[in-house]
mmCIF file of C-alpha atoms in Angstrom:
data_model
loop_
_atom_site.group_PDB
_atom_site.id
_atom_site.type_symbol
_atom_site.label_atom_id
_atom_site.label_comp_id
_atom_site.label_asym_id
_atom_site.label_seq_id
_atom_site.Cartn_x
_atom_site.Cartn_y
_atom_site.Cartn_z
ATOM 1 C CA GLU X 3 -110.210 -57.018 -19.447
ATOM 2 C CA GLU X 4 -112.904 -58.439 -17.141
ATOM 3 C CA LEU X 5 -115.597 -57.660 -19.672
ATOM 4 C CA ASP X 6 -113.645 -59.290 -22.479
ATOM 5 C CA ALA X 7 -113.097 -62.406 -20.349
ATOM 6 C CA TRP X 8 -116.824 -62.532 -19.562
ATOM 7 C CA TYR X 9 -117.612 -62.882 -23.286
ATOM 8 C CA PRO X 10 -117.292 -66.672 -23.698
ATOM 9 C CA GLN X 11 -114.702 -68.038 -26.084
ATOM 10 C CA VAL X 12 -116.075 -70.459 -28.690
ATOM 11 C CA PRO X 13 -114.084 -73.034 -30.718
ATOM 12 C CA ASP X 14 -113.955 -72.120 -34.402
ATOM 13 C CA ALA X 15 -115.852 -75.241 -35.429
ATOM 14 C CA GLU X 16 -118.800 -74.202 -33.216
ATOM 15 C CA ASN X 17 -118.614 -70.437 -33.651
ATOM 16 C CA ALA X 18 -121.594 -69.005 -35.544
ATOM 17 C CA ALA X 19 -119.852 -65.622 -35.666
ATOM 18 C CA LEU X 20 -117.395 -66.931 -38.260
ATOM 19 C CA LEU X 21 -120.292 -67.827 -40.533
ATOM 20 C CA TYR X 22 -121.793 -64.383 -39.990
ATOM 21 C CA GLU X 23 -118.526 -62.813 -41.135
ATOM 22 C CA ASP X 24 -118.881 -64.785 -44.386
ATOM 23 C CA ILE X 25 -122.529 -63.679 -44.627
ATOM 24 C CA PHE X 26 -121.518 -60.035 -44.294
ATOM 25 C CA THR X 27 -118.980 -60.499 -47.099
ATOM 26 C CA GLU X 28 -121.596 -62.086 -49.377
ATOM 27 C CA LEU X 29 -124.109 -59.304 -48.745
ATOM 28 C CA GLU X 30 -121.557 -56.545 -49.242
ATOM 29 C CA ALA X 31 -120.700 -58.072 -52.626
ATOM 30 C CA ILE X 32 -124.275 -57.679 -53.903
ATOM 31 C CA ASP X 33 -125.203 -54.520 -51.970
ATOM 32 C CA PRO X 34 -122.070 -52.625 -50.837
ATOM 33 C CA GLU X 35 -123.908 -49.678 -49.257
ATOM 34 C CA GLY X 36 -127.063 -51.505 -48.190
ATOM 35 C CA THR X 37 -129.125 -49.308 -50.512
ATOM 36 C CA ARG X 38 -130.856 -52.205 -52.302
ATOM 37 C CA VAL X 39 -132.105 -53.631 -49.019
ATOM 38 C CA GLU X 40 -133.311 -50.239 -47.800
ATOM 39 C CA ALA X 41 -135.095 -49.422 -51.057
ATOM 40 C CA LEU X 42 -136.781 -52.830 -51.268
ATOM 41 C CA ARG X 43 -137.864 -52.745 -47.635
ATOM 42 C CA ASP X 44 -139.349 -49.246 -48.000
ATOM 43 C CA ALA X 45 -141.132 -50.192 -51.222
ATOM 44 C CA THR X 46 -142.448 -53.438 -49.706
ATOM 45 C CA GLU X 47 -143.970 -51.662 -46.732
ATOM 46 C CA GLU X 48 -145.881 -49.258 -48.950
ATOM 47 C CA TYR X 49 -148.290 -52.109 -49.737
ATOM 48 C CA GLU X 50 -150.493 -53.891 -47.232
ATOM 49 C CA GLN X 51 -150.876 -57.018 -49.361
ATOM 50 C CA ILE X 52 -148.532 -58.940 -51.629
ATOM 51 C CA GLY X 53 -151.223 -58.836 -54.299
ATOM 52 C CA ASP X 54 -150.802 -55.047 -54.426
ATOM 53 C CA TYR X 55 -147.156 -55.218 -55.514
ATOM 54 C CA PRO X 56 -146.572 -53.734 -58.965
ATOM 55 C CA VAL X 57 -144.731 -55.910 -61.468
ATOM 56 C CA GLU X 58 -141.494 -53.933 -61.229
ATOM 57 C CA HIS X 59 -141.350 -54.381 -57.445
ATOM 58 C CA ARG X 60 -142.044 -58.101 -57.719
ATOM 59 C CA GLU X 61 -139.192 -58.494 -60.177
ATOM 60 C CA ALA X 62 -136.767 -56.369 -58.141
ATOM 61 C CA LEU X 63 -137.574 -58.370 -55.001
ATOM 62 C CA LYS X 64 -137.138 -61.735 -56.731
ATOM 63 C CA THR X 65 -133.879 -60.629 -58.362
ATOM 64 C CA PHE X 66 -132.395 -59.416 -55.095
ATOM 65 C CA VAL X 67 -133.351 -62.573 -53.194
ATOM 66 C CA ALA X 68 -131.844 -64.706 -55.965
ATOM 67 C CA ASP X 69 -128.611 -62.702 -55.645
ATOM 68 C CA ALA X 70 -128.708 -63.178 -51.867
ATOM 69 C CA GLU X 71 -129.169 -66.975 -51.944
ATOM 70 C CA PRO X 72 -125.543 -67.755 -50.947
ATOM 71 C CA ALA X 73 -125.911 -65.481 -47.905
ATOM 72 C CA LEU X 74 -129.319 -66.948 -47.074
ATOM 73 C CA ALA X 75 -127.905 -70.476 -47.149
ATOM 74 C CA LEU X 76 -125.154 -69.404 -44.752
ATOM 75 C CA LEU X 77 -127.737 -67.784 -42.468
ATOM 76 C CA GLU X 78 -129.636 -71.052 -42.222
ATOM 77 C CA ALA X 79 -126.374 -72.786 -41.275
ATOM 78 C CA ALA X 80 -125.382 -70.068 -38.782
ATOM 79 C CA VAL X 81 -128.563 -70.161 -36.707
ATOM 80 C CA VAL X 82 -128.102 -73.895 -36.087
ATOM 81 C CA ARG X 83 -124.948 -73.078 -34.110
ATOM 82 C CA PRO X 84 -126.029 -71.980 -30.612
ATOM 83 C CA LYS X 85 -122.787 -70.181 -29.695
ATOM 84 C CA ALA X 86 -121.123 -67.092 -31.138
ATOM 85 C CA ARG X 87 -118.218 -64.847 -30.290
ATOM 86 C CA PHE X 88 -117.540 -62.032 -32.728
ATOM 87 C CA PRO X 89 -113.936 -60.911 -33.353
ATOM 88 C CA ILE X 90 -114.017 -57.855 -31.112
ATOM 89 C CA ASP X 91 -111.763 -56.772 -28.253
ATOM 90 C CA LEU X 92 -113.842 -55.521 -25.346
ATOM 91 C CA SER X 93 -110.702 -54.745 -23.359
ATOM 92 C CA GLU X 94 -110.598 -51.616 -25.521
ATOM 93 C CA GLY X 95 -113.510 -50.261 -23.488
ATOM 94 C CA MET X 96 -115.233 -47.314 -25.132
ATOM 95 C CA GLU X 97 -112.882 -47.577 -28.099
ATOM 96 C CA ALA X 98 -113.971 -51.153 -28.868
ATOM 97 C CA GLU X 99 -115.337 -51.330 -32.411
ATOM 98 C CA LEU X 100 -118.550 -53.287 -32.972
ATOM 99 C CA PRO X 101 -119.039 -53.233 -36.766
ATOM 100 C CA HIS X 102 -120.994 -56.505 -36.756
ATOM 101 C CA LEU X 103 -124.050 -54.970 -35.064
ATOM 102 C CA SER X 104 -125.314 -52.919 -38.001
ATOM 103 C CA LYS X 105 -124.502 -55.803 -40.348
ATOM 104 C CA MET X 106 -126.633 -58.167 -38.260
ATOM 105 C CA ARG X 107 -129.645 -55.884 -38.661
ATOM 106 C CA ASN X 108 -129.033 -55.745 -42.396
ATOM 107 C CA ALA X 109 -128.918 -59.557 -42.606
ATOM 108 C CA VAL X 110 -132.248 -59.736 -40.794
ATOM 109 C CA ARG X 111 -133.835 -57.379 -43.318
ATOM 110 C CA VAL X 112 -132.625 -59.700 -46.086
ATOM 111 C CA LEU X 113 -134.381 -62.601 -44.343
ATOM 112 C CA TYR X 114 -137.550 -60.508 -44.118
ATOM 113 C CA LEU X 115 -137.433 -59.730 -47.843
ATOM 114 C CA SER X 116 -136.757 -63.366 -48.690
ATOM 115 C CA SER X 117 -139.825 -64.393 -46.680
ATOM 116 C CA GLU X 118 -141.940 -61.966 -48.702
ATOM 117 C CA ALA X 119 -140.458 -63.293 -51.930
ATOM 118 C CA ALA X 120 -141.257 -66.874 -50.898
ATOM 119 C CA LEU X 121 -144.916 -65.926 -50.474
ATOM 120 C CA LEU X 122 -144.847 -64.308 -53.912
ATOM 121 C CA ASN X 123 -143.806 -67.706 -55.238
ATOM 122 C CA GLY X 124 -146.569 -69.422 -53.249
ATOM 123 C CA ASN X 125 -144.071 -71.204 -50.991
ATOM 124 C CA LYS X 126 -145.562 -70.828 -47.491
ATOM 125 C CA ALA X 127 -143.176 -73.319 -45.889
ATOM 126 C CA LEU X 128 -140.111 -71.404 -47.103
ATOM 127 C CA ALA X 129 -141.686 -68.099 -46.041
ATOM 128 C CA VAL X 130 -142.117 -69.400 -42.490
ATOM 129 C CA GLU X 131 -138.648 -70.974 -42.474
ATOM 130 C CA ARG X 132 -137.017 -67.684 -43.467
ATOM 131 C CA HIS X 133 -139.111 -65.730 -40.974
ATOM 132 C CA ALA X 134 -138.316 -68.181 -38.170
ATOM 133 C CA THR X 135 -134.601 -67.620 -38.876
ATOM 134 C CA ILE X 136 -134.816 -63.905 -37.990
ATOM 135 C CA LEU X 137 -135.001 -64.314 -34.209
ATOM 136 C CA PRO X 138 -132.082 -66.790 -33.885
ATOM 137 C CA VAL X 139 -129.895 -64.278 -35.745
ATOM 138 C CA GLY X 140 -130.496 -61.895 -32.868
ATOM 139 C CA GLY X 141 -129.773 -64.761 -30.492
ATOM 140 C CA ALA X 142 -126.171 -64.794 -31.716
ATOM 141 C CA LEU X 143 -125.731 -61.540 -29.756
ATOM 142 C CA LEU X 144 -127.123 -62.894 -26.505
ATOM 143 C CA ALA X 145 -123.769 -63.693 -24.856
ATOM 144 C CA GLU X 146 -122.181 -60.375 -25.843
ATOM 145 C CA PRO X 147 -122.080 -58.162 -22.717
ATOM 146 C CA GLY X 148 -123.197 -54.549 -22.617
ATOM 147 C CA LEU X 149 -126.267 -52.627 -23.641
ATOM 148 C CA LEU X 150 -125.625 -51.971 -27.318
ATOM 149 C CA PRO X 151 -125.588 -55.621 -28.506
ATOM 150 C CA GLN X 152 -128.756 -56.337 -26.521
ATOM 151 C CA LEU X 153 -130.471 -53.236 -27.883
ATOM 152 C CA VAL X 154 -129.673 -54.472 -31.397
ATOM 153 C CA ARG X 155 -130.965 -57.938 -30.497
ATOM 154 C CA GLY X 156 -134.173 -56.300 -29.262
ATOM 155 C CA ALA X 157 -134.447 -54.240 -32.437
ATOM 156 C CA ILE X 158 -134.246 -57.513 -34.383
ATOM 157 C CA ASN X 159 -137.186 -58.732 -32.272
ATOM 158 C CA GLY X 160 -139.023 -55.605 -33.427
ATOM 159 C CA ILE X 161 -138.249 -56.280 -37.096
ATOM 160 C CA SER X 162 -139.537 -59.820 -36.647
ATOM 161 C CA PHE X 163 -142.697 -58.563 -34.913
ATOM 162 C CA ARG X 164 -143.604 -56.237 -37.780
ATOM 163 C CA ALA X 165 -142.653 -58.849 -40.380
ATOM 164 C CA LEU X 166 -144.932 -61.376 -38.651
ATOM 165 C CA GLU X 167 -147.815 -58.916 -38.784
ATOM 166 C CA ARG X 168 -147.328 -58.637 -42.541
ATOM 167 C CA LEU X 169 -146.901 -62.390 -42.893
ATOM 168 C CA VAL X 170 -150.151 -63.191 -41.074
ATOM 169 C CA ASN X 171 -152.034 -60.568 -43.079
ATOM 170 C CA HIS X 172 -150.767 -62.012 -46.366
ATOM 171 C CA THR X 173 -152.059 -65.550 -46.025
ATOM 172 C CA GLN X 174 -153.257 -68.337 -43.731
ATOM 173 C CA PHE X 175 -150.847 -70.999 -42.516
ATOM 174 C CA ASP X 176 -151.503 -74.577 -41.478
ATOM 175 C CA GLU X 177 -151.067 -75.847 -37.916
ATOM 176 C CA GLU X 178 -147.575 -77.227 -38.471
ATOM 177 C CA LEU X 179 -146.243 -73.916 -39.798
ATOM 178 C CA LEU X 180 -147.929 -71.962 -36.996
ATOM 179 C CA ARG X 181 -146.320 -74.274 -34.440
ATOM 180 C CA GLN X 182 -142.963 -73.643 -36.096
ATOM 181 C CA LEU X 183 -143.469 -69.892 -35.749
ATOM 182 C CA ASP X 184 -144.555 -70.218 -32.131
ATOM 183 C CA ALA X 185 -141.463 -72.258 -31.289
ATOM 184 C CA ALA X 186 -139.217 -69.551 -32.783
ATOM 185 C CA TYR X 187 -140.817 -66.830 -30.649
ATOM 186 C CA ALA X 188 -140.759 -68.988 -27.508
ATOM 187 C CA ALA X 189 -137.038 -69.660 -27.958
ATOM 188 C CA ALA X 190 -136.326 -65.926 -28.329
ATOM 189 C CA TYR X 191 -137.638 -65.125 -24.830
ATOM 190 C CA HIS X 192 -134.629 -64.177 -22.663
ATOM 191 C CA PRO X 193 -135.690 -61.969 -19.748
ATOM 192 C CA GLU X 194 -132.257 -62.409 -18.152
ATOM 193 C CA ALA X 195 -130.679 -60.393 -20.977
ATOM 194 C CA LEU X 196 -131.437 -57.095 -19.227
ATOM 195 C CA GLN X 197 -129.457 -58.054 -16.138
ATOM 196 C CA ARG X 198 -126.485 -59.198 -18.216
ATOM 197 C CA ALA X 199 -126.616 -56.037 -20.347
ATOM 198 C CA LEU X 200 -126.587 -53.763 -17.279
ATOM 199 C CA LEU X 201 -123.810 -55.737 -15.581
ATOM 200 C CA GLY X 202 -121.677 -55.277 -18.690
ATOM 201 C CA GLU X 203 -122.607 -51.610 -18.938
ATOM 202 C CA ARG X 204 -121.704 -51.019 -15.278
ATOM 203 C CA CYS X 205 -118.240 -52.382 -16.003
ATOM 204 C CA MET X 206 -117.942 -50.144 -19.068
ATOM 205 C CA ALA X 207 -119.170 -46.985 -17.325
ATOM 206 C CA ALA X 208 -116.909 -47.411 -14.300
ATOM 207 C CA ASP X 209 -113.916 -48.168 -16.509
ATOM 208 C CA THR X 210 -114.618 -45.148 -18.710
ATOM 209 C CA ILE X 211 -114.584 -42.860 -15.702
ATOM 210 C CA ARG X 212 -111.389 -44.419 -14.348
ATOM 211 C CA ARG X 213 -109.643 -43.948 -17.691
ATOM 212 C CA VAL X 214 -110.784 -40.343 -18.038
ATOM 213 C CA TYR X 215 -109.193 -39.460 -14.730
ATOM 214 C CA ASP X 216 -105.990 -41.460 -15.165
ATOM 215 C CA GLY X 217 -105.519 -40.085 -18.687
ATOM 216 C CA THR X 218 -105.646 -43.389 -20.589
ATOM 217 C CA LEU X 219 -108.955 -42.862 -22.415
ATOM 218 C CA ASN X 220 -108.310 -42.087 -26.089
ATOM 219 C CA SER X 221 -111.850 -40.958 -26.790
ATOM 220 C CA ASP X 222 -112.645 -38.379 -29.466
ATOM 221 C CA SER X 223 -114.986 -36.738 -26.963
ATOM 222 C CA GLY X 224 -113.701 -33.258 -26.218
ATOM 223 C CA LEU X 225 -116.026 -33.190 -23.235
ATOM 224 C CA PHE X 226 -114.095 -35.958 -21.468
ATOM 225 C CA ARG X 227 -110.799 -34.161 -22.050
ATOM 226 C CA GLU X 228 -112.267 -30.841 -20.916
ATOM 227 C CA ILE X 229 -113.482 -32.287 -17.625
ATOM 228 C CA ARG X 230 -110.147 -33.869 -16.823
ATOM 229 C CA ASP X 231 -108.173 -30.781 -17.865
ATOM 230 C CA LYS X 232 -110.087 -28.717 -15.327
ATOM 231 C CA LEU X 233 -108.836 -30.985 -12.560
ATOM 232 C CA VAL X 234 -105.434 -32.017 -13.856
ATOM 233 C CA SER X 235 -103.575 -29.312 -11.954
ATOM 234 C CA ASN X 236 -104.472 -31.061 -8.690
ATOM 235 C CA PRO X 237 -103.571 -34.792 -8.861
ATOM 236 C CA VAL X 238 -105.057 -35.482 -5.423
ATOM 237 C CA LEU X 239 -108.351 -33.956 -6.477
ATOM 238 C CA VAL X 240 -108.292 -35.884 -9.768
ATOM 239 C CA GLY X 241 -107.859 -39.204 -7.960
ATOM 240 C CA SER X 242 -110.445 -38.486 -5.272
ATOM 241 C CA TYR X 243 -113.010 -37.101 -7.690
ATOM 242 C CA GLY X 244 -112.567 -40.042 -10.046
ATOM 243 C CA ARG X 245 -113.206 -42.484 -7.198
ATOM 244 C CA TYR X 246 -116.295 -40.515 -6.161
ATOM 245 C CA GLU X 247 -117.608 -40.706 -9.748
ATOM 246 C CA GLN X 248 -117.032 -44.481 -9.808
ATOM 247 C CA LEU X 249 -118.867 -44.930 -6.507
ATOM 248 C CA THR X 250 -121.772 -42.920 -7.947
ATOM 249 C CA VAL X 251 -121.928 -45.368 -10.865
ATOM 250 C CA TYR X 252 -121.939 -48.397 -8.550
ATOM 251 C CA ALA X 253 -124.639 -46.885 -6.323
ATOM 252 C CA ALA X 254 -126.851 -46.094 -9.334
ATOM 253 C CA PHE X 255 -126.532 -49.580 -10.798
ATOM 254 C CA GLU X 256 -127.343 -51.103 -7.406
ATOM 255 C CA THR X 257 -130.849 -49.668 -7.794
ATOM 256 C CA MET X 258 -131.120 -50.369 -11.542
ATOM 257 C CA LEU X 259 -130.048 -54.013 -11.702
ATOM 258 C CA PRO X 260 -133.042 -56.376 -11.957
ATOM 259 C CA GLY X 261 -133.199 -60.096 -11.281
ATOM 260 C CA VAL X 262 -132.856 -62.676 -14.020
ATOM 261 C CA ASP X 263 -136.654 -62.693 -14.498
ATOM 262 C CA PRO X 264 -137.687 -59.064 -13.961
ATOM 263 C CA ASP X 265 -141.104 -57.826 -12.953
ATOM 264 C CA TRP X 266 -141.499 -55.709 -16.051
ATOM 265 C CA PRO X 267 -144.237 -53.300 -14.811
ATOM 266 C CA THR X 268 -142.016 -52.312 -11.873
ATOM 267 C CA ILE X 269 -139.371 -51.335 -14.445
ATOM 268 C CA ALA X 270 -141.750 -49.512 -16.803
ATOM 269 C CA THR X 271 -143.554 -47.378 -14.210
ATOM 270 C CA PRO X 272 -140.641 -45.357 -12.743
ATOM 271 C CA LEU X 273 -139.161 -44.882 -16.225
ATOM 272 C CA HIS X 274 -142.492 -43.500 -17.399
ATOM 273 C CA ASP X 275 -142.462 -41.127 -14.415
ATOM 274 C CA GLY X 276 -139.018 -39.845 -15.404
ATOM 275 C CA ALA X 277 -137.099 -41.222 -12.417
ATOM 276 C CA GLU X 278 -133.326 -40.939 -12.862
ATOM 277 C CA PRO X 279 -130.373 -42.090 -10.738
ATOM 278 C CA ASP X 280 -128.864 -39.702 -8.214
ATOM 279 C CA THR X 281 -125.693 -38.250 -9.737
ATOM 280 C CA SER X 282 -125.306 -35.199 -7.478
ATOM 281 C CA GLY X 283 -121.875 -33.661 -7.925
ATOM 282 C CA ALA X 284 -120.653 -36.342 -10.352
ATOM 283 C CA ILE X 285 -120.103 -34.676 -13.709
ATOM 284 C CA LEU X 286 -119.307 -37.700 -15.872
ATOM 285 C CA ALA X 287 -121.818 -39.963 -14.142
ATOM 286 C CA SER X 288 -124.517 -37.360 -14.777
ATOM 287 C CA ILE X 289 -123.690 -37.591 -18.497
ATOM 288 C CA LEU X 290 -123.465 -41.394 -18.746
ATOM 289 C CA LEU X 291 -126.151 -42.639 -16.389
ATOM 290 C CA PRO X 292 -129.421 -40.994 -17.527
ATOM 291 C CA SER X 293 -129.351 -42.654 -20.959
ATOM 292 C CA ILE X 294 -128.334 -45.984 -19.418
ATOM 293 C CA SER X 295 -131.139 -45.749 -16.852
ATOM 294 C CA ARG X 296 -133.682 -45.267 -19.654
ATOM 295 C CA ALA X 297 -132.519 -48.343 -21.567
ATOM 296 C CA PRO X 298 -134.626 -50.897 -19.619
ATOM 297 C CA ILE X 299 -137.820 -49.449 -21.124
ATOM 298 C CA TYR X 300 -136.645 -50.822 -24.465
ATOM 299 C CA PHE X 301 -136.381 -54.293 -22.939
ATOM 300 C CA VAL X 302 -139.991 -53.983 -21.783
ATOM 301 C CA ARG X 303 -140.818 -53.263 -25.426
ATOM 302 C CA TYR X 304 -138.918 -56.329 -26.610
ATOM 303 C CA ILE X 305 -140.873 -58.530 -24.195
ATOM 304 C CA ALA X 306 -144.099 -56.954 -25.486
ATOM 305 C CA TYR X 307 -143.073 -57.842 -29.051
ATOM 306 C CA LEU X 308 -142.588 -61.504 -28.178
ATOM 307 C CA ARG X 309 -145.705 -61.881 -26.036
ATOM 308 C CA SER X 310 -147.906 -60.123 -28.593
ATOM 309 C CA ALA X 311 -146.502 -62.226 -31.426
ATOM 310 C CA ARG X 312 -147.139 -65.507 -29.591
ATOM 311 C CA THR X 313 -150.643 -64.302 -28.743
ATOM 312 C CA ALA X 314 -151.332 -63.569 -32.422
ATOM 313 C CA ILE X 315 -150.065 -67.006 -33.414
ATOM 314 C CA ALA X 316 -152.388 -68.563 -30.809
ATOM 315 C CA VAL X 317 -155.334 -66.607 -32.263
ATOM 316 C CA GLU X 318 -154.418 -67.838 -35.752
ATOM 317 C CA ARG X 319 -154.244 -71.424 -34.508
ATOM 318 C CA TYR X 320 -157.665 -71.017 -32.864
ATOM 319 C CA ARG X 321 -159.112 -69.543 -36.065
ATOM 320 C CA LEU X 322 -157.692 -72.417 -38.103
ATOM 321 C CA ALA X 323 -159.203 -74.977 -35.732
ATOM 322 C CA HIS X 324 -162.598 -73.303 -35.229
ATOM 323 C CA GLY X 325 -163.168 -71.380 -38.431
ATOM 324 C CA THR X 326 -163.416 -67.994 -36.718
ATOM 325 C CA ALA X 327 -161.329 -65.767 -34.475
ATOM 326 C CA PRO X 328 -161.964 -66.186 -30.728
ATOM 327 C CA ASP X 329 -164.284 -63.808 -28.893
ATOM 328 C CA SER X 330 -161.646 -63.389 -26.189
ATOM 329 C CA LEU X 331 -158.130 -64.629 -25.471
ATOM 330 C CA GLU X 332 -159.508 -66.859 -22.719
ATOM 331 C CA ASP X 333 -160.970 -68.982 -25.524
ATOM 332 C CA CYS X 334 -157.392 -69.876 -26.540
ATOM 333 C CA VAL X 335 -156.604 -71.278 -23.062
ATOM 334 C CA PRO X 336 -155.422 -74.001 -22.581
ATOM 335 C CA GLU X 337 -155.457 -75.334 -26.149
ATOM 336 C CA PHE X 338 -153.184 -72.684 -27.649
ATOM 337 C CA LEU X 339 -152.068 -70.600 -24.647
ATOM 338 C CA ASP X 340 -151.145 -71.769 -21.156
ATOM 339 C CA ALA X 341 -152.640 -68.530 -19.861
ATOM 340 C CA VAL X 342 -153.543 -65.108 -21.242
ATOM 341 C CA PRO X 343 -150.199 -63.260 -21.419
ATOM 342 C CA GLU X 344 -149.624 -60.148 -19.336
ATOM 343 C CA ASP X 345 -148.941 -56.764 -20.859
ATOM 344 C CA PRO X 346 -145.382 -56.157 -19.591
ATOM 345 C CA TYR X 347 -146.071 -52.436 -19.275
ATOM 346 C CA ASP X 348 -148.874 -52.542 -16.707
ATOM 347 C CA GLY X 349 -149.297 -56.171 -15.691
ATOM 348 C CA GLU X 350 -152.843 -56.359 -17.088
ATOM 349 C CA ALA X 351 -153.885 -58.975 -19.630
ATOM 350 C CA ILE X 352 -152.754 -58.195 -23.173
ATOM 351 C CA ARG X 353 -155.636 -56.415 -24.892
ATOM 352 C CA TYR X 354 -157.564 -58.166 -27.649
ATOM 353 C CA GLN X 355 -160.501 -57.035 -29.764
ATOM 354 C CA ARG X 356 -162.307 -58.670 -32.648
ATOM 355 C CA GLU X 357 -162.812 -56.301 -35.559
ATOM 356 C CA SER X 358 -165.056 -56.535 -38.598
ATOM 357 C CA GLU X 359 -162.288 -57.864 -40.838
ATOM 358 C CA GLY X 360 -160.044 -59.500 -38.252
ATOM 359 C CA TYR X 361 -158.712 -58.641 -34.812
ATOM 360 C CA VAL X 362 -156.222 -56.486 -32.931
ATOM 361 C CA ILE X 363 -153.806 -57.360 -30.119
ATOM 362 C CA TYR X 364 -152.081 -54.565 -28.255
ATOM 363 C CA CYS X 365 -150.055 -53.445 -25.235
ATOM 364 C CA VAL X 366 -150.285 -49.976 -23.687
ATOM 365 C CA PHE X 367 -146.680 -49.021 -24.562
ATOM 366 C CA ASP X 368 -144.386 -46.399 -22.984
ATOM 367 C CA ASP X 369 -147.064 -43.888 -21.967
ATOM 368 C CA LEU X 370 -148.800 -46.622 -19.904
ATOM 369 C CA ASP X 371 -152.201 -45.414 -21.180
ATOM 370 C CA ASP X 372 -154.747 -47.583 -22.985
ATOM 371 C CA ASP X 373 -155.301 -45.584 -26.183
ATOM 372 C CA GLY X 374 -157.741 -48.066 -27.693
ATOM 373 C CA ALA X 375 -155.304 -49.732 -30.115
ATOM 374 C CA VAL X 376 -154.199 -46.478 -31.731
ATOM 375 C CA PRO X 377 -150.658 -47.216 -33.013
ATOM 376 C CA TRP X 378 -147.941 -45.326 -31.177
ATOM 377 C CA THR X 379 -146.369 -42.152 -32.501
ATOM 378 C CA ARG X 380 -143.581 -39.877 -31.333
ATOM 379 C CA ASP X 381 -143.930 -36.109 -31.191
ATOM 380 C CA ASP X 382 -141.247 -33.442 -31.562
ATOM 381 C CA ASP X 383 -140.224 -33.858 -27.922
ATOM 382 C CA ARG X 384 -139.813 -37.608 -28.460
ATOM 383 C CA ILE X 385 -142.717 -38.386 -26.157
ATOM 384 C CA VAL X 386 -144.399 -41.653 -27.096
ATOM 385 C CA ASP X 387 -148.188 -41.675 -27.379
ATOM 386 C CA GLY X 388 -150.373 -44.605 -28.430
ATOM 387 C CA ASP X 389 -150.205 -48.402 -28.113
ATOM 388 C CA LEU X 390 -148.005 -51.235 -29.389
ATOM 389 C CA VAL X 391 -150.400 -52.749 -31.929
ATOM 390 C CA PHE X 392 -150.573 -56.022 -33.892
ATOM 391 C CA ARG X 393 -153.542 -55.791 -36.279
ATOM 392 C CA VAL X 394 -154.797 -58.478 -38.662
ATOM 393 C CA THR X 395 -157.380 -57.428 -41.244
ATOM 394 C CA ARG X 396 -157.473 -60.664 -43.245
#
């Protein structure tokens, strides 16, 4: 109930979420399973340049975007509304359904494809407008408490980051359009989102444990039922153990919760070293907390996306003004950057190198090692190796 009350109510006339519900309906009408979007995205990313697209892909992309125009028009209207509350009931706790999250990601992919289609038609202004709409879509999730909505918002930042890399490689934009892109990325910077996400998740985790032990959790998880059944014969033990589990959650979050403007390297370093909260003797907490404690590393990644993107836009603005890419990022200060941005993983300056056909901007990523702008990969043990790379070859 507290969590649901913390999610601000919004009058219908101001509520962007109502427009998003209409958007979802429009997109489901033209692509019920999302297969057209997936196929077009995969096919698009097979080619480095728009000029490489075969005729059949060009036609399929244009046809889909034409079909999606009603949804795209609604998206442009939705992002103008700064407030959103989706029709969900967070008082349901773990059983709360959040169907809008996957649909938001799908809508963002449609915007990405429409930006590519606009470039195919030679319309740079529309391409930038559609791209700049991606990040505010994620912003509609900002007020929603808990980790999952903020992880989806961050994933939308990642889609935008990769789409921008493709956009910049496709063509050169004028100063006005580059400023428009920079403003979109600046507005998407919300370091306080991690604190809000963890505060919401603390509420959810503590409530889940309480409901396991008082028998009111209707989860499909057999594990939760099995744990409680082992203790149910002793009501005193059930009550005491449940309170101990809740206290373990509160103690763990006391060490995890950052300020509203976190020092990102201090978050990334212990997570890289595998530090986990102390859950000694707390069965449920030991299941719930490790994955929650790893979540902040994804927020470090989302900050890296935004800082790298703004750095790339500054380099493009410098190149437009001076006819060549800068020798170093310091050359962009103060005309296009207030200061050289920090890599949120290690606190060093974001790395930049000129290359024969362009330049590369990169952060060291989860392994905290400078791998020389080798793009990151994940091995069978899900260990990340490599850097978070933005490369322009144009």
